[in-house]
Short mmCIF file of N, CA and C in Angstrom, two decimals:
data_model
loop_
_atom_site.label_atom_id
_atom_site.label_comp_id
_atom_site.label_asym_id
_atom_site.label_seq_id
_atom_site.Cartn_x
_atom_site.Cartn_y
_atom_site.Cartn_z
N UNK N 1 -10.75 -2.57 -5.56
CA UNK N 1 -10.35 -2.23 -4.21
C UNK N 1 -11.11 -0.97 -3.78
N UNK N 2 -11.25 -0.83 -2.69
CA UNK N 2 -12.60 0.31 -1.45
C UNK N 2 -11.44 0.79 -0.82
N UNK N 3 -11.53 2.12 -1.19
CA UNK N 3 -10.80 2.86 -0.74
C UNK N 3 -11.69 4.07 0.79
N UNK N 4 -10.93 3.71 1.43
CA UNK N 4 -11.54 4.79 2.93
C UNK N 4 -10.80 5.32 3.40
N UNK N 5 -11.26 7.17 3.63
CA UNK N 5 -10.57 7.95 4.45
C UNK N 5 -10.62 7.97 5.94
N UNK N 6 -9.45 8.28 6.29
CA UNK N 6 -9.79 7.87 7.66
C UNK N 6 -8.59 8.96 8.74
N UNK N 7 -9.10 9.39 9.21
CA UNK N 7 -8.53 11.01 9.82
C UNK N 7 -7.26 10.01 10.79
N UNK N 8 -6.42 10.68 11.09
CA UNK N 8 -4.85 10.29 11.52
C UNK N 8 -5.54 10.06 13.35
N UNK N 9 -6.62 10.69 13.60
CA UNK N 9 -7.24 10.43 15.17
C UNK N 9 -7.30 9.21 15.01
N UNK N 10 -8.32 8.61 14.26
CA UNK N 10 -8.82 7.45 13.98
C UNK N 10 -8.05 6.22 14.03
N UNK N 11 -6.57 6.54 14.18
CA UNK N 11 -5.84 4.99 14.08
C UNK N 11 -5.38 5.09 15.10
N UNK N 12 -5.03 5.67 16.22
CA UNK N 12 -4.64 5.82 17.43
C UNK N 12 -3.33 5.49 17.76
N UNK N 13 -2.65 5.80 16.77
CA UNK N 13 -1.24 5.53 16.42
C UNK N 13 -0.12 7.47 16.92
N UNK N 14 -0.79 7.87 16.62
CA UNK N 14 -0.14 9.49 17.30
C UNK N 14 -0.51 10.47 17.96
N UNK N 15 0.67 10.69 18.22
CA UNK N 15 0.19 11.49 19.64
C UNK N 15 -0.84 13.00 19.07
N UNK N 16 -1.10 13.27 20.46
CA UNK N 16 -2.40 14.40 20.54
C UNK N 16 -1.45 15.98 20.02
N UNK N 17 -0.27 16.49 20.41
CA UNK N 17 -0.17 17.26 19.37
C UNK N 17 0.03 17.08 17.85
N UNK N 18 0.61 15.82 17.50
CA UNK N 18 0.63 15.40 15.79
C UNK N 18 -0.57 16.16 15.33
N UNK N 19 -1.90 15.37 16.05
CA UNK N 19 -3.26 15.53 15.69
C UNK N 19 -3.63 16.81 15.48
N UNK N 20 -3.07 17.30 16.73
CA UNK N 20 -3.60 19.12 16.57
C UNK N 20 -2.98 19.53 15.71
N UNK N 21 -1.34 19.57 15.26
CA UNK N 21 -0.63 20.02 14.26
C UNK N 21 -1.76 19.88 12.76
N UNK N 22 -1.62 18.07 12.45
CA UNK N 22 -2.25 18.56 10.79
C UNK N 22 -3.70 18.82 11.00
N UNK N 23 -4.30 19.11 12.05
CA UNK N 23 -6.06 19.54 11.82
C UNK N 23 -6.10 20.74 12.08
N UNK N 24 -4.85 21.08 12.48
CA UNK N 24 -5.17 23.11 13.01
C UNK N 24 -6.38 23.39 13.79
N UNK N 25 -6.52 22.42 14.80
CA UNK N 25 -7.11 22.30 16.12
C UNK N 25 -6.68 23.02 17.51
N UNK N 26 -5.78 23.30 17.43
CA UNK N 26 -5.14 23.87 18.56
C UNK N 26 -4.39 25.16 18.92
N UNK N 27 -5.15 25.63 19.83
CA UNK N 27 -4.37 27.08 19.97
C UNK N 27 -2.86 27.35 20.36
N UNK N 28 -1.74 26.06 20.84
CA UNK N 28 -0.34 25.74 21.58
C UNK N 28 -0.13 25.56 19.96
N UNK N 29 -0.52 24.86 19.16
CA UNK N 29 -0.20 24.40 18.31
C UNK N 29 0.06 25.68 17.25
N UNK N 30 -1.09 26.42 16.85
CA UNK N 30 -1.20 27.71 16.09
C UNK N 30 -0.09 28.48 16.26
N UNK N 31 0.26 29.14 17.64
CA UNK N 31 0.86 29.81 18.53
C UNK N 31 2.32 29.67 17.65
N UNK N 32 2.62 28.25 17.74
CA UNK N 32 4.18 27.75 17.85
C UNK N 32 4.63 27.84 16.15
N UNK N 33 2.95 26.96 15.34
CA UNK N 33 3.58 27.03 14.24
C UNK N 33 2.35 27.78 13.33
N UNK N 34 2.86 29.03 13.34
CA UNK N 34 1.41 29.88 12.36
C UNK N 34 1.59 29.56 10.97
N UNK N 35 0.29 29.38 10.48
CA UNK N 35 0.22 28.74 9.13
C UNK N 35 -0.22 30.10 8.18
N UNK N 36 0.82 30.54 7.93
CA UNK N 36 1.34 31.87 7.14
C UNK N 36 0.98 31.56 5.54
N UNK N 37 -0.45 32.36 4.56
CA UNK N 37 -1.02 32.19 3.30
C UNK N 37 -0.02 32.41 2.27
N UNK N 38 0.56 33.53 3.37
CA UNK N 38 1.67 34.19 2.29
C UNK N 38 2.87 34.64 2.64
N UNK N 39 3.74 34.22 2.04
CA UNK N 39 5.03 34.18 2.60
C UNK N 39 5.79 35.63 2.27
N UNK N 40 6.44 36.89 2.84
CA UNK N 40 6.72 37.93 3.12
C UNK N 40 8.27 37.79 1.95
N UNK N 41 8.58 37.61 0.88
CA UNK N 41 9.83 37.36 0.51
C UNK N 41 10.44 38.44 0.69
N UNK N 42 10.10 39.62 0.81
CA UNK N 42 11.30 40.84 1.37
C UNK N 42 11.89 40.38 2.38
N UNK N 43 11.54 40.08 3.24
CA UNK N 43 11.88 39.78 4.33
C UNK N 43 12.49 39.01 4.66
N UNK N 44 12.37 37.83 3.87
CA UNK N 44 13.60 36.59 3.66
C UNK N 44 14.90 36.51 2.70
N UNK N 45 14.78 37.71 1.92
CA UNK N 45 15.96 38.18 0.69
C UNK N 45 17.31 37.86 1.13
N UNK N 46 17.51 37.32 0.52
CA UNK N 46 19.37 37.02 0.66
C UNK N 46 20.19 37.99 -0.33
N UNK N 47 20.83 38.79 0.32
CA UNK N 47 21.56 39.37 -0.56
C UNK N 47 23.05 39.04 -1.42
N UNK N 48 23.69 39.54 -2.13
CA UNK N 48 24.77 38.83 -3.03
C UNK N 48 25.67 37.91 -2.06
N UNK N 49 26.19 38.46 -1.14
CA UNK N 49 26.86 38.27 0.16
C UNK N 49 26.49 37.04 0.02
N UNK N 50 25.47 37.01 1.34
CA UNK N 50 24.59 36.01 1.51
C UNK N 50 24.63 34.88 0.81
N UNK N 51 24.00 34.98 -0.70
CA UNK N 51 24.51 33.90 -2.05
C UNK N 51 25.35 33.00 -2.10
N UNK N 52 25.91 34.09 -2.42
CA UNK N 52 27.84 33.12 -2.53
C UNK N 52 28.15 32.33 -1.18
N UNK N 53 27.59 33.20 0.02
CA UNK N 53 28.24 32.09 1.62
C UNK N 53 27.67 30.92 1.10
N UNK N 54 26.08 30.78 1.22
CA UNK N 54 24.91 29.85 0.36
C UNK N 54 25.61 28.76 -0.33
N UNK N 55 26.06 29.41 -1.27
CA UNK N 55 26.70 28.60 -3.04
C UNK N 55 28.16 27.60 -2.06
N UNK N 56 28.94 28.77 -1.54
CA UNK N 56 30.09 28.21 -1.11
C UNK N 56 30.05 27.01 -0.17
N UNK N 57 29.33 27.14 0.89
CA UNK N 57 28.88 26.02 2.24
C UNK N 57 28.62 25.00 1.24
N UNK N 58 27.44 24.98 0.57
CA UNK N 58 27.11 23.94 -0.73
C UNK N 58 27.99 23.10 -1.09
N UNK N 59 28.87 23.57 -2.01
CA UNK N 59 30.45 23.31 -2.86
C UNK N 59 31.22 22.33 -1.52
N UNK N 60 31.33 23.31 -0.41
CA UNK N 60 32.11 22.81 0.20
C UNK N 60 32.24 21.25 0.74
N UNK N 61 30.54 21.35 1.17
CA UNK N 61 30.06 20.29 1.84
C UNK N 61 29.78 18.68 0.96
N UNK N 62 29.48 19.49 -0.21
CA UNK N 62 29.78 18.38 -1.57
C UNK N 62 30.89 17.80 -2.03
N UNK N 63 31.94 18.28 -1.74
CA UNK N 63 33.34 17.91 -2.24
C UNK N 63 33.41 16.66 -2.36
N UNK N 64 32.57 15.94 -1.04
CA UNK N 64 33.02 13.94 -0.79
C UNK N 64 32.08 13.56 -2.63
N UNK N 65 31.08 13.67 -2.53
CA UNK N 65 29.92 13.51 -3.52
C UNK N 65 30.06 14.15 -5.18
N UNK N 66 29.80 13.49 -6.02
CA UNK N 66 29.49 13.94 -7.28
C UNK N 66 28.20 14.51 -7.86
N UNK N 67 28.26 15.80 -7.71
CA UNK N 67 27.10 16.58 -8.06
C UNK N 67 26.80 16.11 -9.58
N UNK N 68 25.26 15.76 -9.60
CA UNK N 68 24.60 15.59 -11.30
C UNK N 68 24.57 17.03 -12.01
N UNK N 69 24.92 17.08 -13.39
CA UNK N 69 25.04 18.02 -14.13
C UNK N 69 23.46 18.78 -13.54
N UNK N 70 22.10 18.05 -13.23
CA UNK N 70 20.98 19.11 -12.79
C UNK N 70 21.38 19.52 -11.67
N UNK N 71 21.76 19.19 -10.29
CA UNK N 71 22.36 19.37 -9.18
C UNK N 71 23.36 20.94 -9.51
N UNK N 72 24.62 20.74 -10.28
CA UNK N 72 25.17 21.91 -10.67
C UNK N 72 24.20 23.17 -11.10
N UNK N 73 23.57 22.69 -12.15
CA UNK N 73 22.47 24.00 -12.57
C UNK N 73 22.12 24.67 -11.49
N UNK N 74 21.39 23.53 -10.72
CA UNK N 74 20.50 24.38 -9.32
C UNK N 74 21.28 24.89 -8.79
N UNK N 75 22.42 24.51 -8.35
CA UNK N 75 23.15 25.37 -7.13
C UNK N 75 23.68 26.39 -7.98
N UNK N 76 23.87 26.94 -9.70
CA UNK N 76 24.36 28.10 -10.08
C UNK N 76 23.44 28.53 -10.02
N UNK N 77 22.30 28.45 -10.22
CA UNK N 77 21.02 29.61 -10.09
C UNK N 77 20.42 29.83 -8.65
N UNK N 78 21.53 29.37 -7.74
CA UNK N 78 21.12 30.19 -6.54
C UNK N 78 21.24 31.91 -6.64
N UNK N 79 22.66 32.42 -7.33
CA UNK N 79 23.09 33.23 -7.30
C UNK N 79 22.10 34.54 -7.64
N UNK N 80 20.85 33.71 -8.68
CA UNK N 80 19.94 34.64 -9.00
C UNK N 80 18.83 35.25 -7.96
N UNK N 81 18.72 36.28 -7.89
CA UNK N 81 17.39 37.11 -6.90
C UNK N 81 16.52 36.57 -6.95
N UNK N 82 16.02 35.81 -8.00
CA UNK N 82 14.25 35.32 -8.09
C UNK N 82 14.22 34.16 -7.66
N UNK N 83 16.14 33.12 -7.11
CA UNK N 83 15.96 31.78 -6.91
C UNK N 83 15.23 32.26 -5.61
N UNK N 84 14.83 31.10 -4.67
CA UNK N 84 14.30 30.65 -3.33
C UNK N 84 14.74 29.65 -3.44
N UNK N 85 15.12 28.85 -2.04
CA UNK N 85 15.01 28.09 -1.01
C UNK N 85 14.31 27.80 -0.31
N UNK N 86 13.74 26.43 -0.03
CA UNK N 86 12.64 25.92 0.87
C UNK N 86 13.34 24.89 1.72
N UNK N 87 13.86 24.99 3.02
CA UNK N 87 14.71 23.85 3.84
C UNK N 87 13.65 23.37 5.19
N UNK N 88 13.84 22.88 5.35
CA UNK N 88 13.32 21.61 6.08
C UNK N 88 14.18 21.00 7.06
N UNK N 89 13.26 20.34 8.17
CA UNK N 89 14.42 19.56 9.02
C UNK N 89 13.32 19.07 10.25
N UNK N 90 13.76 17.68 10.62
CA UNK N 90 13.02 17.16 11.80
C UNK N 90 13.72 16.41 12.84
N UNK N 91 13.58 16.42 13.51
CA UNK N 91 14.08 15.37 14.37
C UNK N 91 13.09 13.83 14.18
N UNK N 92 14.29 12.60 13.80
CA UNK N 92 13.39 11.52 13.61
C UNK N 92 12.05 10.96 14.77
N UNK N 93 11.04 10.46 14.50
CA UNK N 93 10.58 9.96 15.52
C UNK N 93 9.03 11.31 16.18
N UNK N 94 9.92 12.31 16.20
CA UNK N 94 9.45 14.01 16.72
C UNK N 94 7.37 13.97 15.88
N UNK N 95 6.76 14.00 16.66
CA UNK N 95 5.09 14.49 15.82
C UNK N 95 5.08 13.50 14.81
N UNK N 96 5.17 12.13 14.88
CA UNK N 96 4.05 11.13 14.35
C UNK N 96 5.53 10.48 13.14
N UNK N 97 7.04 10.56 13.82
CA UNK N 97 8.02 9.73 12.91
C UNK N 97 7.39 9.98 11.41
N UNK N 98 7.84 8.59 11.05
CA UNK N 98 8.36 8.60 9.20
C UNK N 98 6.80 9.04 8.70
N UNK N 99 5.66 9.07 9.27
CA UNK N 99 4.72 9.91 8.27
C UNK N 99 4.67 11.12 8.28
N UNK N 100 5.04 11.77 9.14
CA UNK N 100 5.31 12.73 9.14
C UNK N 100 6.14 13.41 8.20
N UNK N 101 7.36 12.85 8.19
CA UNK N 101 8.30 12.81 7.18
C UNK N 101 7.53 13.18 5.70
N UNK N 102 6.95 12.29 5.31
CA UNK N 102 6.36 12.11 3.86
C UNK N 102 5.16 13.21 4.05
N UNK N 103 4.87 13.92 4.86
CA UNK N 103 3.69 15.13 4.95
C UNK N 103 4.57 16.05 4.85
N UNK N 104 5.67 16.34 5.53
CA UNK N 104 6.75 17.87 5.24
C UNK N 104 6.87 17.66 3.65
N UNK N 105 7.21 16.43 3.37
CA UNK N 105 7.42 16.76 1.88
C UNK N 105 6.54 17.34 0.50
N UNK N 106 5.57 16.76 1.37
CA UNK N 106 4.47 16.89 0.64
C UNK N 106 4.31 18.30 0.45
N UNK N 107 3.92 18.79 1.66
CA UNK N 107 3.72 20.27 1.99
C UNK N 107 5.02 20.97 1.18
N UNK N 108 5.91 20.86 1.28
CA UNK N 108 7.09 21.28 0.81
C UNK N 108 7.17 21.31 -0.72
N UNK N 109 6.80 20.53 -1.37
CA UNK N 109 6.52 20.64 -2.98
C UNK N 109 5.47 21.38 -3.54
N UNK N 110 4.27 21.41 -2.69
CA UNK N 110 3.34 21.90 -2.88
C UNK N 110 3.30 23.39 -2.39
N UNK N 111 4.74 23.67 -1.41
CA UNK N 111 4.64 25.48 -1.39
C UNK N 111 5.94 25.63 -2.26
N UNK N 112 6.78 25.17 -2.91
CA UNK N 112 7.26 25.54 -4.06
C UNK N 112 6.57 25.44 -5.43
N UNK N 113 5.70 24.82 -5.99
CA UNK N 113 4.60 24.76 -6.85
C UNK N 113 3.62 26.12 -6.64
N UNK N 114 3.31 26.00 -5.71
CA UNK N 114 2.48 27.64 -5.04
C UNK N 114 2.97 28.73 -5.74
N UNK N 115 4.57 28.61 -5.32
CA UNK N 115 5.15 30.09 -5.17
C UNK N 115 6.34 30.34 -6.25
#
């Protein structure tokens, strides 16, 4: 099997900001969403406070659901300073629907792997 790349313009399937979004073509685009090398973690620090609201909302919102013994781990090592959080969120459909989808994620594993 021939495999070909083929730029997201090229299928004429999404719209013109999608395009500008993943080519970093656009100055509306830059503006709205700056593509930051390095992420400032002072600045995003959650303090103990903070944590526990974190941990608690969690717990709370889980109650219907059975957390997996790894699920538990993660949410106790929120409590630690060195954890991070990486959250996410789209509106369906919003800059090029479900592929889009599978590109946040992407991006999203790959700046927790980063960092």
């Amino acid at each position: 099997m021939i495999f070909q790349e083929l730029e997201y313009k090229q299928l004429n399937s999404y719209n013109k900001i999608f395009i500008d979004f993943v080519s970093n073509n656009s100055e509306f685009v830059e503006n709205r969403f700056p593509n930051n090398d390095k992420i400032e973690f002072e600045k995003i620090k959650f303090d103990e406070n903070k944590r526990n609201s974190l941990i608690n909302a969690i717990k709370n919102t889980s109650q219907v659901i059975e957390l997996s013994p790894n699920q538990i781990i993660n949410l106790e090592q929120l409590k630690y300073k060195n954890t991070f959080t990486i959250t996410t969120g789209q509106q369906i459909g919003f800059l090029g629907g479900s592929l889009y989808t599978l590109y946040k994620i992407i991006t999203t594993i790959k700046l927790a792997i980063d960092y």
